[in-house]
Amino acid sequence: MSKLVVLSLGNGDLNNGFPAVTAELWEVSNPYPMKFTGSLPAAPDIPELYRAWQLLYCALYSRRGWSTRLEIEQADVTNVSEVDFNDLCLRLSDRINTWLNSESFRNINEQLRTRLNSSEEIRFIIETNDKQLRRLPWHLWNFFEDYSKAEVALSTSEYQRVEKSSLKKPRAIVRILAILGNNQGIDIGKDRDLLEQLSEQAEIEFLVEPQPELLNDTLWQEWDILFFAGHSSSRENGVIQLNQTDSLTLGQLRFALKKAIERGLKLAIFNSCDGLGLAQELADMHIPQVIVMREPVPDAIAHEFLKHFLVAFSGGQSLYTSVREARERLQKLERNFPCATWLPAICQNPAEVPTTWKEWCSAKERDSATSTAERQQRQIVPSRKRFSTLLVASAVITALVMGGRWLGILQPVELQAYDQLLRLRSDEAQDQRLLVVTITESDFQLSEQQQRKGSISDLALIRLLEKLERYKPRAIGLDIYRDFPADSNQGNLTSRLEKSDRFFAICKVSMPKLNHPGIAPPPEISAERQGFSDFVQDSDGVLRRHLIAMHPDATSPCTTPYALSTRLVFRYLEDEGMVAKYTPQKELQLGKVIFKRLRSRMGGYQQVDDWGYQILLNYRRSYHSALEVAEKVTLKDVLAGKVQPDKVKDRIILIGVTAESSGDRFVTPYSTEQ
């Protein structure tokens, strides 16, 4: 099972430090990440060490006369000792580890090590726009020594997923566009030989020293991999040399590259020198993944890396494990080519889920279709009359089923099937982001409740809020109607309700058609901290839909546009840096998640009343009971100080009545089990 770590370095630089570093740990089985925070101190000597390493590295290339895929400028260093170079490599490695083992970063380091397993595949993304940080050989961090299946990738701070073209046709093999550019002084014929070994698994089109116009036109087709070998550099924005006279920045191919990405381009490989600038330009176009060499690369390293990467990746390994394996196999060359393992780098768009070679093609579908056709050819063809009869019968049955479904005749059956599927789901752990404070029959006998008005007295409420807010919850939701002002004898309650930015209260929208006048919110609660309690039931009385938002009538005593649950979620996610917004299609988006609005005809529903903004409820099944989705404590326990602070801190607190004499009861898909 693979895991994803996104280390965001935020604002800052190596000269001044990084005050707000976050690490998110994503697991396949959980749609929500764990998040850890820390900081990194200033380290102005690291860029100085790296620049010195870079100068000695280029000087070694010049002295040995290696054939590299970059025209190296005259180095500032004339005398270079391999002993000095090796010593500088060790100093840079030690300094990077000292920096990442600093006390202010320890929380992130320890939290990750506690939750990660060395046997798991780990995609580790460094999220930063700082060019100096992107240059660093992050794989030298001893974390990657301890986790042999982890590989590091680079990402910009802003990214998004490109909507893929719906016109893309399924293919049986991977399509590769291979550009063999200016080969002056280097051997890129070997690159071609290595790619041609994939001829049975891929359709490869080679463009040898192409003219810019031909490359531009070819990019507008559908490709899975874009490959380039030749001279390149990142001195400006990233330049590739197509031939001995024509050089291009990727910005000059922007429209063609964006169309290629839209049509399914998943990976770009630049088996050329100094490719981080090229990767930066492609990141701005939101390509899923790029593999580049961070510094000048000799032919021997370029060929060896490409050989092992293609074998591993086309053989079924993930891109990350393939790159790590191919990179580490370069170590055998380091006697003659120091720091060969430092060169390959992945640049990742975190909004795209990495896929494998086998997932890129549809060989199984092709083989299945071929074998089916062969069987059909061997079968006896039925007579024309029999075939016509079968065709008519099939059309009639299909029309009856589709017509019945359109009219809603099959809706009850489909909804019952949906309920059954929910009940078959595996148990989930309790949601640690919630705490439910219940008011039971025995809580009504508390001294604080003796003079209650409604389901919770003013005295009980003020004492409850004092206890809870002391432990800093993110949001508190009162699921009890209070359409009256607080008792004047409880002046502190009035002030607390008016000023709190985390307390939310409920109200009910008027429904003239149902002759319901509605219920007003507490007068002390501002409009942005009010949420309606209204919900929608299906015709069989079961709650399967959730009403997120609506437009109440202006004459209603409750005019808030959002449900109480929605308000609480918005407040909770504010601390995660997520702000609710609407897409151009008028759909609610929180972070990367878009909540698809339920329409009149969708799924099992036909002609359902889709007023307001509705979504299907995603019930959480926990310990064989839908009633145990979150931890519960009683009002008495909270007032008595029996609730631990960590049960409250950073959680959403829901306060409501569960007493049989007062609580509401509704039917859910789990009701038959209860």
XYZ file of C-alpha atoms in Angstrom:
674
model
C 0.000 0.000 0.000
C 1.463 3.386 -0.998
C 1.354 6.616 0.993
C 1.846 10.235 0.030
C 3.684 12.886 2.028
C 3.445 16.535 0.928
C 5.991 18.729 2.713
C 5.047 22.367 2.167
C 7.781 24.823 3.076
C 5.529 27.875 2.782
C 6.968 31.360 2.661
C 10.596 31.913 3.514
C 14.047 31.222 2.170
C 17.313 29.687 3.289
C 18.679 33.063 4.362
C 15.796 33.821 6.746
C 14.304 30.422 7.547
C 10.865 28.886 7.057
C 8.521 29.788 9.935
C 5.480 27.743 8.811
C 6.293 24.276 7.483
C 3.499 21.700 7.169
C 3.501 18.016 6.295
C 0.377 16.224 5.098
C 0.260 12.427 5.198
C -2.257 10.852 2.821
C -3.335 7.211 2.962
C -5.174 5.316 0.239
C -7.851 4.135 2.667
C -8.616 7.619 4.023
C -9.770 10.623 1.935
C -8.550 13.025 4.624
C -4.860 13.654 5.390
C -3.061 13.857 8.705
C -1.319 17.198 9.116
C 1.760 18.118 11.141
C 3.440 21.490 11.622
C 6.917 22.767 12.359
C 9.507 25.217 11.094
C 13.031 25.255 9.694
C 15.781 27.671 10.745
C 17.828 29.849 8.441
C 20.696 28.041 6.689
C 22.488 30.585 4.478
C 25.536 28.321 4.185
C 23.603 25.606 2.315
C 23.235 27.576 -0.974
C 26.889 28.596 -0.640
C 27.927 24.945 -0.260
C 25.739 23.923 -3.178
C 27.148 26.651 -5.420
C 30.677 25.541 -4.526
C 29.722 21.925 -5.264
C 28.207 22.990 -8.590
C 31.385 24.831 -9.627
C 33.631 21.886 -8.760
C 31.253 19.502 -10.508
C 31.372 21.507 -13.748
C 35.127 21.895 -13.411
C 35.494 18.104 -13.191
C 33.426 17.744 -16.361
C 35.598 20.247 -18.201
C 38.857 18.690 -17.019
C 37.842 15.133 -17.931
C 36.361 16.177 -21.263
C 33.097 14.277 -20.724
C 30.483 14.489 -23.480
C 27.571 16.239 -21.779
C 24.190 17.333 -22.994
C 24.849 20.949 -21.990
C 27.306 23.455 -23.342
C 29.164 24.130 -20.106
C 30.368 27.665 -19.672
C 33.976 28.238 -18.618
C 34.065 27.290 -14.935
C 35.185 29.791 -12.317
C 37.436 27.112 -10.834
C 40.579 26.121 -12.714
C 42.159 23.672 -10.266
C 39.953 20.935 -8.859
C 40.917 18.019 -6.652
C 38.702 14.942 -6.493
C 39.527 14.718 -2.795
C 38.252 18.274 -2.310
C 35.169 17.464 -4.346
C 34.359 14.354 -2.313
C 34.907 16.284 0.902
C 32.515 18.977 -0.308
C 29.888 16.318 -1.117
C 30.099 15.011 2.466
C 29.915 18.523 3.929
C 26.817 19.357 1.877
C 25.142 16.067 2.844
C 25.921 16.555 6.544
C 24.693 20.161 6.491
C 21.377 19.217 4.843
C 20.801 16.512 7.473
C 21.712 18.837 10.323
C 19.215 21.374 8.991
C 16.409 18.802 8.624
C 17.153 17.355 12.070
C 16.785 20.745 13.762
C 14.663 20.966 16.899
C 11.957 23.104 15.284
C 11.452 20.445 12.574
C 11.476 17.492 14.983
C 7.690 17.262 15.325
C 7.265 16.670 11.585
C 10.198 14.266 11.436
C 9.006 12.171 14.371
C 5.332 12.188 13.387
C 6.168 10.917 9.900
C 8.513 8.234 11.170
C 5.914 7.076 13.693
C 3.214 6.621 11.052
C 5.219 5.352 8.089
C 6.365 1.803 7.526
C 9.693 1.064 5.871
C 8.038 -1.640 3.759
C 5.555 0.805 2.208
C 5.978 2.727 -1.012
C 6.114 6.433 -0.148
C 5.755 9.326 -2.566
C 7.424 12.295 -0.850
C 6.678 15.664 -2.486
C 8.580 18.852 -1.593
C 6.252 21.778 -2.272
C 8.117 25.040 -2.885
C 8.703 27.758 -5.481
C 12.182 28.583 -4.157
C 14.716 27.813 -6.917
C 17.522 27.179 -4.426
C 15.445 24.583 -2.568
C 14.455 22.854 -5.802
C 18.166 22.478 -6.648
C 19.039 20.671 -3.418
C 19.685 16.897 -3.524
C 16.871 16.058 -1.092
C 17.532 12.335 -1.388
C 20.597 12.850 0.837
C 18.284 13.314 3.847
C 18.776 10.213 6.006
C 14.995 9.772 6.037
C 15.284 8.221 2.567
C 18.032 5.906 3.775
C 15.627 4.535 6.403
C 12.706 4.189 3.955
C 14.018 2.221 0.997
C 10.778 2.477 -1.001
C 10.457 6.255 -0.663
C 11.366 8.640 -3.455
C 11.323 12.418 -3.443
C 9.649 14.683 -5.991
C 9.402 18.448 -6.434
C 6.234 20.490 -6.769
C 5.289 24.125 -7.126
C 3.099 25.731 -4.453
C 0.137 26.116 -6.810
C -1.219 23.354 -9.003
C -4.446 22.076 -10.496
C -5.806 19.172 -12.483
C -6.433 19.618 -16.183
C -9.796 18.396 -17.450
C -9.026 15.678 -19.961
C -10.602 15.714 -23.399
C -13.680 13.496 -23.702
C -12.692 12.723 -27.307
C -9.737 10.600 -26.223
C -10.048 7.066 -27.621
C -9.001 3.949 -25.680
C -5.723 2.495 -26.949
C -4.110 -0.904 -26.640
C -0.544 0.397 -26.230
C 1.280 3.441 -24.897
C 2.091 6.232 -27.369
C 5.496 7.935 -27.107
C 6.651 11.043 -28.943
C 10.479 10.939 -28.953
C 12.313 14.114 -29.920
C 15.982 13.586 -30.779
C 17.413 17.083 -30.894
C 20.814 18.577 -31.573
C 23.331 15.732 -31.121
C 26.529 17.680 -31.679
C 29.228 16.106 -29.490
C 26.882 13.600 -27.808
C 25.468 10.155 -28.587
C 21.671 10.138 -28.617
C 21.472 7.174 -30.976
C 21.704 4.986 -27.857
C 18.568 6.707 -26.492
C 16.736 5.689 -29.653
C 17.939 2.088 -29.351
C 16.677 1.889 -25.768
C 13.261 3.273 -26.716
C 12.933 0.920 -29.677
C 13.216 -2.019 -27.287
C 9.664 -1.059 -26.229
C 8.322 -1.425 -29.778
C 6.044 -4.319 -28.790
C 4.618 -2.378 -25.856
C 4.499 1.110 -27.289
C 3.847 3.042 -30.462
C 6.825 5.385 -30.843
C 7.166 8.300 -33.254
C 10.673 9.718 -33.603
C 11.320 13.319 -34.623
C 15.029 13.624 -35.464
C 16.333 17.210 -35.309
C 12.856 18.475 -36.282
C 11.897 21.918 -37.448
C 9.852 23.852 -34.841
C 6.732 23.819 -37.035
C 6.747 20.003 -37.335
C 7.169 19.553 -33.573
C 4.337 21.979 -32.875
C 1.944 20.164 -35.211
C 2.875 16.716 -33.862
C 2.268 17.736 -30.241
C -1.412 18.340 -31.029
C -1.958 14.576 -31.272
C -2.614 12.165 -28.378
C 0.518 11.072 -26.484
C 1.208 9.356 -23.168
C 4.937 10.149 -22.913
C 6.980 13.031 -24.312
C 10.701 12.178 -24.511
C 13.581 14.527 -25.359
C 17.276 13.792 -25.777
C 19.768 16.411 -26.874
C 21.226 19.667 -25.562
C 19.167 21.708 -23.070
C 19.670 24.228 -20.284
C 17.808 26.200 -17.618
C 19.799 29.405 -17.872
C 16.622 31.364 -18.572
C 13.252 29.622 -18.637
C 14.456 26.301 -19.962
C 15.678 25.854 -23.540
C 15.914 22.787 -25.781
C 18.012 22.655 -28.958
C 15.953 20.999 -31.693
C 18.789 21.044 -34.216
C 22.032 22.898 -34.791
C 20.230 26.147 -35.641
C 16.861 26.114 -33.823
C 16.414 26.432 -30.054
C 13.063 26.804 -28.299
C 11.738 27.556 -24.857
C 8.788 25.434 -23.810
C 6.813 28.665 -23.595
C 7.052 28.840 -27.393
C 5.247 25.477 -27.501
C 2.755 26.404 -24.782
C -0.496 25.955 -26.702
C 0.591 22.677 -28.284
C 1.828 21.305 -24.942
C -1.363 22.329 -23.136
C -3.431 20.557 -25.783
C -1.223 17.461 -25.454
C -1.766 17.468 -21.673
C -5.515 17.917 -22.161
C -5.504 14.936 -24.528
C -3.741 12.668 -22.067
C -0.006 13.465 -21.889
C 1.022 12.023 -18.526
C 4.800 12.084 -18.398
C 7.650 14.103 -19.917
C 11.215 12.771 -19.772
C 14.076 15.141 -20.537
C 17.163 12.950 -20.763
C 19.235 16.083 -21.102
C 21.150 18.514 -18.911
C 19.971 21.072 -16.386
C 16.245 20.356 -16.757
C 14.692 21.987 -13.680
C 13.814 25.094 -15.681
C 12.032 22.910 -18.244
C 10.111 21.188 -15.447
C 9.078 24.569 -14.006
C 7.555 25.657 -17.318
C 5.670 22.358 -17.682
C 4.442 22.648 -14.086
C 2.814 25.959 -15.021
C 0.902 24.001 -17.692
C -0.150 21.414 -15.026
C 1.461 18.360 -16.595
C 1.102 15.335 -14.276
C 4.782 14.310 -14.045
C 8.216 15.210 -15.386
C 11.597 13.475 -15.046
C 14.678 15.681 -15.541
C 18.398 15.804 -14.766
C 19.193 18.607 -12.336
C 22.771 19.261 -13.585
C 24.977 18.502 -16.640
C 24.743 14.792 -17.433
C 27.275 12.632 -19.319
C 26.015 10.274 -22.017
C 26.898 7.202 -19.936
C 24.658 8.316 -17.049
C 21.807 9.363 -19.354
C 21.844 5.989 -21.121
C 22.150 3.908 -17.950
C 19.314 5.729 -16.196
C 16.991 5.511 -19.203
C 17.682 1.786 -19.647
C 16.814 0.810 -16.084
C 13.880 3.215 -15.783
C 12.162 1.936 -18.935
C 12.590 -1.702 -17.898
C 11.177 -1.095 -14.409
C 8.332 1.208 -15.434
C 7.113 -0.772 -18.441
C 7.423 -3.918 -16.311
C 4.694 -2.758 -13.925
C 6.479 -0.815 -11.181
C 5.220 2.619 -10.148
C 6.951 5.684 -11.529
C 8.471 6.567 -8.143
C 9.948 3.126 -7.434
C 11.160 2.938 -11.039
C 13.004 6.250 -10.729
C 14.548 5.310 -7.386
C 15.715 1.951 -8.689
C 17.167 3.453 -11.873
C 18.789 6.297 -9.910
C 20.416 3.981 -7.366
C 21.733 1.702 -10.125
C 23.819 4.665 -11.275
C 26.010 4.212 -8.193
C 28.190 1.703 -10.065
C 29.252 4.587 -12.345
C 30.251 6.974 -9.549
C 33.853 5.844 -9.568
C 34.223 7.529 -12.939
C 31.215 9.873 -12.723
C 30.948 11.271 -9.155
C 27.451 12.124 -7.893
C 25.686 10.276 -10.726
C 22.890 9.316 -8.280
C 22.277 13.008 -7.512
C 21.103 13.881 -11.016
C 17.625 12.375 -11.776
C 14.664 14.265 -10.300
C 10.886 13.877 -10.419
C 8.640 16.934 -10.665
C 5.061 16.091 -9.693
C 1.685 17.788 -9.979
C 0.065 16.774 -6.642
C -3.415 17.287 -8.122
C -2.822 14.303 -10.417
C -2.817 10.726 -9.141
C 0.208 8.847 -10.540
C -0.735 5.886 -12.693
C 1.232 2.947 -14.047
C 2.230 1.935 -17.560
C -0.377 -0.830 -17.600
C -3.129 1.595 -16.613
C -2.301 3.773 -19.613
C -3.372 1.219 -22.177
C -6.397 -0.964 -22.729
C -4.762 -4.210 -23.817
C -7.191 -6.298 -21.800
C -10.176 -4.670 -23.454
C -8.588 -5.214 -26.863
C -7.765 -8.868 -26.141
C -11.230 -9.455 -24.744
C -12.870 -7.894 -27.796
C -10.623 -9.913 -30.144
C -11.328 -13.228 -28.440
C -15.063 -12.490 -28.401
C -15.017 -11.725 -32.113
C -13.128 -14.968 -32.818
C -15.637 -17.005 -30.837
C -18.498 -15.353 -32.656
C -16.930 -16.193 -36.009
C -16.728 -19.854 -34.992
C -20.345 -19.956 -33.867
C -23.172 -20.814 -36.235
C -24.842 -17.643 -37.452
C -28.572 -17.784 -36.575
C -31.113 -17.435 -39.299
C -32.196 -13.950 -40.337
C -35.692 -14.523 -38.990
C -34.477 -15.637 -35.569
C -32.052 -12.736 -35.381
C -34.828 -10.267 -36.223
C -37.055 -11.742 -33.533
C -34.324 -11.461 -30.918
C -33.561 -7.909 -31.984
C -37.194 -6.800 -31.690
C -37.640 -8.549 -28.336
C -34.473 -6.926 -26.969
C -35.585 -3.497 -28.160
C -39.033 -3.890 -26.584
C -37.636 -5.084 -23.239
C -35.038 -2.306 -23.200
C -37.711 0.298 -23.984
C -39.981 -1.027 -21.212
C -37.179 -0.970 -18.635
C -35.964 2.494 -19.619
C -39.508 3.811 -19.791
C -40.375 2.400 -16.380
C -37.223 3.875 -14.941
C -37.939 7.271 -16.507
C -41.424 7.283 -14.997
C -40.009 6.474 -11.560
C -41.559 3.013 -11.315
C -38.189 1.458 -10.479
C -37.129 4.213 -8.064
C -38.274 2.441 -4.845
C -36.392 -0.720 -5.831
C -33.225 1.184 -6.750
C -33.288 3.143 -3.482
C -33.741 -0.039 -1.460
C -30.763 -1.539 -3.292
C -28.788 1.598 -2.415
C -29.741 1.160 1.264
C -28.581 -2.440 1.173
C -25.227 -1.437 -0.299
C -24.749 1.078 2.511
C -25.471 -1.598 5.098
C -22.877 -3.884 3.509
C -20.090 -1.351 3.945
C -17.230 -2.193 6.304
C -17.080 -0.655 9.746
C -15.145 2.581 10.124
C -13.474 4.039 13.171
C -15.197 6.858 15.017
C -14.660 10.303 13.538
C -12.037 11.977 15.722
C -13.039 15.422 14.471
C -16.386 15.319 16.285
C -17.612 15.198 19.869
C -21.320 14.928 20.718
C -22.583 16.392 24.001
C -25.902 14.671 24.753
C -28.676 15.819 27.059
C -30.247 12.701 28.509
C -33.200 12.131 30.842
C -30.892 12.178 33.882
C -29.353 15.480 32.719
C -32.772 17.110 33.081
C -32.455 16.499 36.843
C -29.237 18.496 37.231
C -29.420 21.532 39.482
C -28.354 23.726 36.553
C -31.369 22.445 34.596
C -34.090 22.810 37.210
C -35.197 26.218 35.953
C -34.765 25.392 32.321
C -36.587 27.070 29.490
C -36.637 24.694 26.544
C -34.261 21.737 26.531
C -31.250 23.429 28.135
C -31.363 26.206 30.690
C -29.384 29.426 30.418
C -27.373 28.474 33.508
C -26.518 25.042 32.100
C -25.612 26.535 28.723
C -23.261 29.195 30.107
C -21.469 26.667 32.298
C -21.250 24.214 29.406
C -19.731 26.851 27.104
C -17.245 27.933 29.783
C -16.047 24.337 30.127
C -15.838 23.660 26.378
C -14.266 26.900 25.173
C -11.525 26.548 27.760
C -10.189 23.626 25.672
C -10.386 25.495 22.327
C -12.704 23.536 20.039
C -12.872 24.764 16.462
C -16.658 25.050 16.394
C -19.641 24.475 18.701
C -23.086 23.766 17.272
C -26.221 23.995 19.404
C -28.828 21.676 17.888
C -31.562 23.057 20.182
C -33.991 25.824 19.251
C -33.629 29.105 21.216
C -35.918 31.723 19.728
C -35.782 33.795 22.901
C -33.115 36.071 24.423
C -30.841 34.936 27.220
C -31.972 35.565 30.776
C -30.877 39.026 31.908
C -29.595 37.424 35.111
C -27.099 35.556 32.944
C -25.398 38.593 31.461
C -22.232 36.690 30.754
C -24.209 34.354 28.479
C -25.480 37.224 26.336
C -21.971 38.587 25.879
C -20.537 35.157 25.079
C -23.203 34.387 22.473
C -22.721 37.766 20.806
C -18.916 37.737 20.651
C -17.961 34.090 20.153
C -16.651 33.314 16.655
C -17.039 29.554 17.097
C -20.556 29.183 18.511
C -23.330 28.394 16.008
C -27.043 28.020 16.632
C -29.974 26.546 14.791
C -33.210 27.891 13.368
C -35.980 26.588 11.107
C -37.127 28.049 7.805
C -40.853 28.717 7.414
C -42.751 26.388 5.076
C -46.071 28.018 4.057
C -47.132 24.957 2.035
C -46.832 22.846 5.182
C -48.367 25.552 7.340
C -45.172 25.808 9.414
C -44.273 29.345 10.562
C -40.589 28.566 11.141
C -38.462 29.137 14.238
C -36.194 32.117 14.735
C -32.519 31.822 15.792
C -31.268 33.140 19.143
C -31.333 36.947 18.895
C -27.722 37.194 20.126
C -26.315 35.097 17.255
C -25.105 36.974 14.159
C -26.379 35.886 10.729
C -23.109 34.206 9.694
C -23.311 31.920 12.769
C -26.828 30.681 12.108
C -27.710 27.429 10.356
C -31.078 25.969 9.418
C -32.268 22.565 10.644
C -34.388 21.720 7.609
C -33.868 18.450 5.745
C -35.491 16.449 2.974
C -36.992 12.966 3.160
C -37.700 10.582 0.322
C -41.259 9.477 -0.386
C -40.720 6.368 1.790
C -39.683 8.568 4.739
C -35.990 7.609 4.623
C -33.250 10.237 4.973
C -30.853 9.696 2.062
C -30.267 13.302 1.032
C -28.669 16.245 2.794
C -29.718 19.851 2.268
C -26.521 21.927 2.264
C -27.968 25.284 1.268
C -31.114 27.056 0.060
C -32.659 30.500 -0.405
C -35.248 31.032 2.365
C -38.088 33.456 1.855
C -37.280 36.962 3.095
C -40.319 36.828 5.399
C -39.096 33.691 7.169
C -37.842 34.117 10.759
C -34.846 31.984 9.680
C -33.093 33.489 6.639
C -29.679 31.819 6.795
C -28.685 30.237 3.444
C -26.726 27.320 4.949
C -27.502 24.327 7.159
C -26.022 24.208 10.654
C -23.811 21.282 9.621
C -22.510 23.266 6.634
C -21.678 26.276 8.807
C -19.742 24.061 11.236
C -17.759 22.436 8.438
C -16.886 25.820 6.917
C -15.622 27.027 10.312
C -13.626 23.826 10.900
C -11.917 23.950 7.499
C -10.969 27.623 7.846
C -8.178 26.479 10.176
C -7.042 24.069 7.432
C -6.709 26.969 5.018
C -9.783 25.921 3.016
C -12.408 28.474 2.054
C -15.685 27.482 0.429
C -16.155 28.631 -3.148
C -18.333 27.807 -6.129
C -17.110 26.495 -9.474
C -18.217 28.087 -12.756
C -20.832 25.288 -12.845
C -22.223 26.647 -9.533
C -21.059 23.612 -7.548
C -19.675 23.927 -4.020
C -15.928 23.297 -3.724
C -13.881 22.825 -0.550
C -10.193 22.375 -1.229
C -9.906 19.825 -4.029
C -13.340 18.284 -3.353
C -16.349 19.316 -5.428
C -19.775 18.396 -4.049
C -21.880 17.304 -6.994
C -25.335 18.790 -6.657
C -28.189 16.264 -6.778
C -30.405 16.869 -9.777
C -33.972 15.825 -10.515
C -32.838 12.790 -12.492
C -29.651 11.319 -11.086
C -28.730 7.783 -10.083
C -31.748 6.000 -8.676
C -33.782 9.210 -8.480
C -36.310 10.150 -11.161
C -38.254 13.411 -10.971
C -37.146 13.994 -7.367
C -37.706 17.446 -5.889
C -34.178 18.920 -6.083
C -34.893 22.311 -4.504
C -32.005 23.976 -2.700
C -28.521 22.476 -2.861
C -28.808 18.758 -2.089
C -26.227 15.959 -2.023
C -26.482 12.266 -1.192
C -25.654 11.514 2.436
C -22.472 9.502 2.863
C -23.357 7.680 6.066
C -20.479 6.556 8.264
C -20.848 2.992 9.481
C -19.171 2.503 12.827
C -19.169 -0.494 15.144
C -22.342 -1.980 13.621
C -24.373 1.100 14.505
C -24.880 4.385 12.693
C -25.422 5.979 16.133
C -21.784 5.566 17.136
C -20.085 7.591 14.412
C -18.521 9.946 16.971
C -17.589 9.902 20.627
C -20.383 10.969 23.008
C -20.351 12.517 26.472
C -23.250 13.681 28.609
C -23.973 17.190 29.800
C -23.382 15.968 33.343
C -19.907 14.679 32.469
C -18.852 17.985 30.919
C -20.139 20.083 33.818
C -18.413 17.758 36.284
C -15.085 18.208 34.487
C -14.818 14.540 33.503
C -14.010 15.211 29.840
C -10.337 15.285 28.890
C -9.096 18.403 27.010
C -7.902 16.364 24.004
C -11.487 15.164 23.468
C -12.487 18.793 22.831
C -9.448 20.559 21.333
C -9.723 21.280 17.583
C -12.996 19.342 17.268
C -16.520 20.189 16.207
C -18.774 19.976 19.267
C -22.458 19.121 18.695
C -24.902 19.752 21.551
C -28.307 18.070 21.335
C -31.030 16.135 23.117
C -31.080 12.336 23.076
C -33.671 11.897 25.850
C -36.560 9.680 24.748
C -39.045 12.305 25.947
C -37.695 15.054 23.722
C -35.478 13.666 20.965
C -36.496 13.458 17.305
C -36.480 10.128 15.491
C -35.915 9.680 11.768
C -35.622 6.701 9.455
C -32.224 6.038 7.821
C -30.937 3.240 5.547
C -29.681 1.563 8.760
C -33.053 1.653 10.526
C -33.873 -1.957 9.628
C -30.778 -3.039 11.587
C -31.692 -0.945 14.635
